[in-house]
Coordinates of C-alpha atoms in Angstrom, one line a residue:
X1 CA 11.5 17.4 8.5
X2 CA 8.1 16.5 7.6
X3 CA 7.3 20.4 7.0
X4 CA 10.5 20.4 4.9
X5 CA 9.8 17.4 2.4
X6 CA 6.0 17.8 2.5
X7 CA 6.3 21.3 1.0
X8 CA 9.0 20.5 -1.8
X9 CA 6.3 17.6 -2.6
X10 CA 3.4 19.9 -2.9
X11 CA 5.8 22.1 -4.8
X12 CA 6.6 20.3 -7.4
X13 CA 3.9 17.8 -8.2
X14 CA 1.3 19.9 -7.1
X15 CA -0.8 17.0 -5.6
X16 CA -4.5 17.7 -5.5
X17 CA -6.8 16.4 -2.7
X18 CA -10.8 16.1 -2.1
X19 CA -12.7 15.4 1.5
X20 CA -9.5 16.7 3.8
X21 CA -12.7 17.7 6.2
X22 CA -13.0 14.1 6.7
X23 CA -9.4 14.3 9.3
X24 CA -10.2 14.9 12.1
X25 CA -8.5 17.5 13.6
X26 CA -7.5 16.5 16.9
X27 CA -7.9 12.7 18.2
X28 CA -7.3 9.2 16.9
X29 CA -8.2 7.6 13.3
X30 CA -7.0 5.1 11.2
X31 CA -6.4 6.1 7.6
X32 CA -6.9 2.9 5.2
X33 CA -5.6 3.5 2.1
X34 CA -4.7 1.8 -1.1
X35 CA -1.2 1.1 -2.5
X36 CA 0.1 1.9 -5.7
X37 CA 3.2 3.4 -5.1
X38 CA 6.3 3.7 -3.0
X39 CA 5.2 7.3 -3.0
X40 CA 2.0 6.9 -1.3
X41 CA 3.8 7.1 2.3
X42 CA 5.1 10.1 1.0
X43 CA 2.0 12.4 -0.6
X44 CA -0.2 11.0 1.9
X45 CA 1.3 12.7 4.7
X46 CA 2.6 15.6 2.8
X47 CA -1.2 17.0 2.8
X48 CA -2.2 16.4 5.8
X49 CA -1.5 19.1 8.8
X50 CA -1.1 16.2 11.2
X51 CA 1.3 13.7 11.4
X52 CA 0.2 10.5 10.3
X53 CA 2.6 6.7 11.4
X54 CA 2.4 4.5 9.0
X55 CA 4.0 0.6 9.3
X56 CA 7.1 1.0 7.2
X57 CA 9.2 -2.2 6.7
X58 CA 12.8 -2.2 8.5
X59 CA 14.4 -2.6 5.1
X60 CA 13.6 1.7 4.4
X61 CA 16.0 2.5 7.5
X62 CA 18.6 0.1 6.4
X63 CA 18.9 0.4 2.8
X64 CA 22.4 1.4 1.5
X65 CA 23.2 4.3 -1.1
X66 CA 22.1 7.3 -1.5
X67 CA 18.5 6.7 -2.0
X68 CA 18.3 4.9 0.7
X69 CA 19.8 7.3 3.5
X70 CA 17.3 9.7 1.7
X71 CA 14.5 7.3 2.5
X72 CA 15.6 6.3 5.9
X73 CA 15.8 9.8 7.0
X74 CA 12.4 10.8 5.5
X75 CA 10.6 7.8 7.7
X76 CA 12.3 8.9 10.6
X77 CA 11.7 12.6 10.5
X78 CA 7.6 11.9 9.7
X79 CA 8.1 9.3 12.2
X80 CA 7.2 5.9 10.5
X81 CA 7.3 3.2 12.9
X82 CA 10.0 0.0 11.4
X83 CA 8.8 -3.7 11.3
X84 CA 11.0 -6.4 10.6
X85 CA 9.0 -8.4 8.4
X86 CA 11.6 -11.5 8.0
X87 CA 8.5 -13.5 10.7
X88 CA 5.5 -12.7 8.9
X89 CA 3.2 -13.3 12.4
X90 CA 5.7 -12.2 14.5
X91 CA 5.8 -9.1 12.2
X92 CA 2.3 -9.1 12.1
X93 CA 1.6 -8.8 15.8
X94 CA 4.5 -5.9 16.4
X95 CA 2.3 -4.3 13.7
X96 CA -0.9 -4.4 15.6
X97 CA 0.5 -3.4 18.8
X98 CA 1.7 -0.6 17.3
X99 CA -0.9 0.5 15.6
X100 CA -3.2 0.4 19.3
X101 CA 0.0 2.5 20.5
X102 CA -0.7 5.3 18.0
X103 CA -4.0 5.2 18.7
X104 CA -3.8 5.6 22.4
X105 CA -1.9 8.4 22.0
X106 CA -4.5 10.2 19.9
X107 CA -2.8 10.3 17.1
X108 CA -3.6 8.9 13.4
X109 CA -2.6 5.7 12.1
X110 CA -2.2 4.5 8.2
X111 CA -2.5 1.6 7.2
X112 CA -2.6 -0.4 3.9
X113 CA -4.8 -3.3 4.2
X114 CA -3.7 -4.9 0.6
X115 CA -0.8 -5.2 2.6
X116 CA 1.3 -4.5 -0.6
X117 CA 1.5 -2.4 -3.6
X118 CA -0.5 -3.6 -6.6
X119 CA 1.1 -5.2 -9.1
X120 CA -1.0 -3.4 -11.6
X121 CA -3.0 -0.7 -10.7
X122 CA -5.9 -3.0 -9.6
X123 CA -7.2 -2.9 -6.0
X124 CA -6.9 -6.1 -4.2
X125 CA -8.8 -8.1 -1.4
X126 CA -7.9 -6.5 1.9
X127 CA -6.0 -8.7 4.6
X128 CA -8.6 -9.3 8.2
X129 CA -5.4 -8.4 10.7
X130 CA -3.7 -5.4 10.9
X131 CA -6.5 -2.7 9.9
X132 CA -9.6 -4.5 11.3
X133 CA -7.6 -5.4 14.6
X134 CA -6.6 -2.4 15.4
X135 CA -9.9 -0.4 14.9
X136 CA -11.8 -3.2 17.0
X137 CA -9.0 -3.0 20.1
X138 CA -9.5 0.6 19.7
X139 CA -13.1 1.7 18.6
X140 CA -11.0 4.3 16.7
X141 CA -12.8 5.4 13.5
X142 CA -11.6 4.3 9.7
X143 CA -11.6 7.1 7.2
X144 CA -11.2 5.4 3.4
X145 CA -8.2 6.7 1.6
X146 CA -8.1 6.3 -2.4
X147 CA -4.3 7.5 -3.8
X148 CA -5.3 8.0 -7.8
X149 CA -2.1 7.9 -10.4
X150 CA 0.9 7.7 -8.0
X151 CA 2.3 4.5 -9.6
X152 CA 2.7 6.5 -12.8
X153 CA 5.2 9.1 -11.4
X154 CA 7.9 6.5 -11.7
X155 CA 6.7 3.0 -12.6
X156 CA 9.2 0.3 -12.1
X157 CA 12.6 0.4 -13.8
X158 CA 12.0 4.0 -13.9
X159 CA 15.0 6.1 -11.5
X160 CA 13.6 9.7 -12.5
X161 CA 10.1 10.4 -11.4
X162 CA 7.7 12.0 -14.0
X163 CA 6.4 15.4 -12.6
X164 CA 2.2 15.2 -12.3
X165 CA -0.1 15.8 -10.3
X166 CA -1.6 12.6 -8.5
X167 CA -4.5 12.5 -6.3
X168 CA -5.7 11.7 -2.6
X169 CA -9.7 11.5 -2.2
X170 CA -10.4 10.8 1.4
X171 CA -13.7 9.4 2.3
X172 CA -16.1 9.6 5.8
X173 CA -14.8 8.0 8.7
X174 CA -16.4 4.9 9.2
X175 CA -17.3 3.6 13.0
X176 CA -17.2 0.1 13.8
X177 CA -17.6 0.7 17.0
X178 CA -20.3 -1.6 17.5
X179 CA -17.8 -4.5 16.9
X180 CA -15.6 -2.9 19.8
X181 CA -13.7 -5.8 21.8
X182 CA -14.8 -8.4 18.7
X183 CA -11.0 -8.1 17.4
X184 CA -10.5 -12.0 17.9
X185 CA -13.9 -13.2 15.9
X186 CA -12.4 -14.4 12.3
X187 CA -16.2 -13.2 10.2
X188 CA -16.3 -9.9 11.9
X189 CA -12.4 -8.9 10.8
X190 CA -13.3 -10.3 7.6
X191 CA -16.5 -7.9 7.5
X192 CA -14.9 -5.1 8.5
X193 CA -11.9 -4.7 5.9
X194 CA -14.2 -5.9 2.9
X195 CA -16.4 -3.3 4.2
X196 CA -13.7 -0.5 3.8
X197 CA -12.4 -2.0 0.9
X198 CA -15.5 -1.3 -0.6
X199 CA -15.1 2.2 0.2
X200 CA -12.0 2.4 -0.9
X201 CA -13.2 0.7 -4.3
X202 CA -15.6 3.8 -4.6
X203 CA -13.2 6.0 -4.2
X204 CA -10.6 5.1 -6.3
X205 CA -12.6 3.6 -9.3
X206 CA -10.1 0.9 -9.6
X207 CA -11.4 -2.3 -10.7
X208 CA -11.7 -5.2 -7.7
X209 CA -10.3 -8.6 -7.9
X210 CA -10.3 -10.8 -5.0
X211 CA -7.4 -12.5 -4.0
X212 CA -4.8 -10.9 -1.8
X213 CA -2.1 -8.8 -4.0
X214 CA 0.8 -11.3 -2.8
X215 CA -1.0 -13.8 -4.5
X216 CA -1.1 -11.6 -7.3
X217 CA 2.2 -11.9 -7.4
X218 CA 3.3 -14.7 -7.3
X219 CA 1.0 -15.8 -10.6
X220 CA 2.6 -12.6 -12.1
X221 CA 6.2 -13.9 -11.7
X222 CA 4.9 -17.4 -12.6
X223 CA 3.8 -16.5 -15.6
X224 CA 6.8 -14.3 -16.5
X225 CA 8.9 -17.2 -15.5
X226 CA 6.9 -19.4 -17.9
X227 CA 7.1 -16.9 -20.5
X228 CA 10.9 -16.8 -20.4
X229 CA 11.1 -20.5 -20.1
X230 CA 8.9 -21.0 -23.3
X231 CA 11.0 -18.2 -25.2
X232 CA 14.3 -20.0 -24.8
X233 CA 12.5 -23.3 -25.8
X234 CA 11.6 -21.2 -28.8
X235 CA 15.1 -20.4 -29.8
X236 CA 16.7 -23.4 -28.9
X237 CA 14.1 -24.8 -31.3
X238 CA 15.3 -22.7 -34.0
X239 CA 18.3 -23.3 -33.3
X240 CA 18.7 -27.4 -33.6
X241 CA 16.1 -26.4 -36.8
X242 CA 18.8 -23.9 -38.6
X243 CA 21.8 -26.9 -38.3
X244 CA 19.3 -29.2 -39.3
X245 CA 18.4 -27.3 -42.6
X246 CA 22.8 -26.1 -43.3
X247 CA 23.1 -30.0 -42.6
X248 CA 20.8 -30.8 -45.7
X249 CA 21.8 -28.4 -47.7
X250 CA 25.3 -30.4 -47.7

């Protein structure tokens, strides 16, 4: 499956990719990555020659339609582990265990530490759990991951992707092991994931804001709610102004 899908990708958006020396070719490592796109569980391990297990929310396997037997069937054949996300530390713990499990088997493990997509291309402050945990628990190295231009091959509202060529630069692996068995101290998580966001920052030459991408967000939709508020004050406004205006004229 993987084999099958990775090579239709490579086919026919021709992905390009820099620092693939940096995977290692046999043994565990954690890939952080940013997150642009939907797609970027989908390129990322489409150039790789090992499998990589991402986190993938429960909502993937269980989507109905087309699409989403499509997308169920593609996590499952590269082997994406599901979370059910509906108790966020519940959720977040089966994450992390997870993660070790991958790791113990000598296998690699992706993660996004954003913990979403960006809302607009930016790259955000990293969460301290998942990523950080999971290196510290496992001494595992981090290898930096920058996806460049996936959220243009089909921004939202858009059902046909557009056919380019995105990117994946992958940067050295990074070795924390000197925080091994720390995974519990709340500055040394925090250290460590700024430390490969910065990385990542390098990599991808987006620009940095720091506040997590949920909170992005949610002023996002605030704003747009505002927005649309403020609009329909507008043309009720013009409204009561209009009659007004006929009524004088009479």
């Amino acid at each position: 499956m993987k084999f099958s899908i990775g090579g239709a990708l490579k086919l026919a958006f021709r992905p390009w990719v820099e620092g693939l020396e940096h995977i290692p070719a046999e043994g565990p490592a954690i890939l952080a990555s940013n997150h642009l796109s939907f797609s970027d569980s989908f390129f990322l391990p489409a150039v790789l020659d090992r499998k990589v297990t991402f986190i993938a929310k429960a909502e993937y396997f269980t989507s109905p339609g087309v699409k989403g037997k499509l997308t169920a069937a593609f996590f499952k054949g590269v082997g994406q582990l599901p979370v059910d996300r509906s108790g966020a530390r519940g959720a977040g713990e089966a994450a992390i265990k997870s993660g070790i499990d991958v790791i113990e088997r000598g296998e690699l493990f992706g993660i996004y530490p954003e913990g979403t997509r960006s809302p607009d291309g930016r790259l955000y402050r990293g969460k301290p759990g998942g990523l950080a945990r999971v290196a510290l628990a496992t001494g595992a190295p981090v290898i930096p991951v920058a996806m460049i231009d996936t959220e243009k091959i089909q921004p939202p509202g858009k059902v046909v992707p557009k056919l380019m060529s995105p990117g994946i630069r992958i940067g050295k692996p990074l070795d924390f092991s000197r925080y091994h068995g720390m995974d519990h101290d709340r500055f040394i998580l925090r250290s460590v994931t700024d430390e490969v966001m910065y990385e990542i920052m390098k990599l991808s030459g987006q620009e940095y804001v720091d506040i997590y991408a949920t909170a992005a967000k949610r002023q996002i939709a605030e704003a747009e709610k505002a927005a649309r508020e403020a609009a329909k004050e507008a043309e009720r406004a013009a409204k009561e102004d209009g009659g007004s205006e006929r009524g004088g004229d009479r």
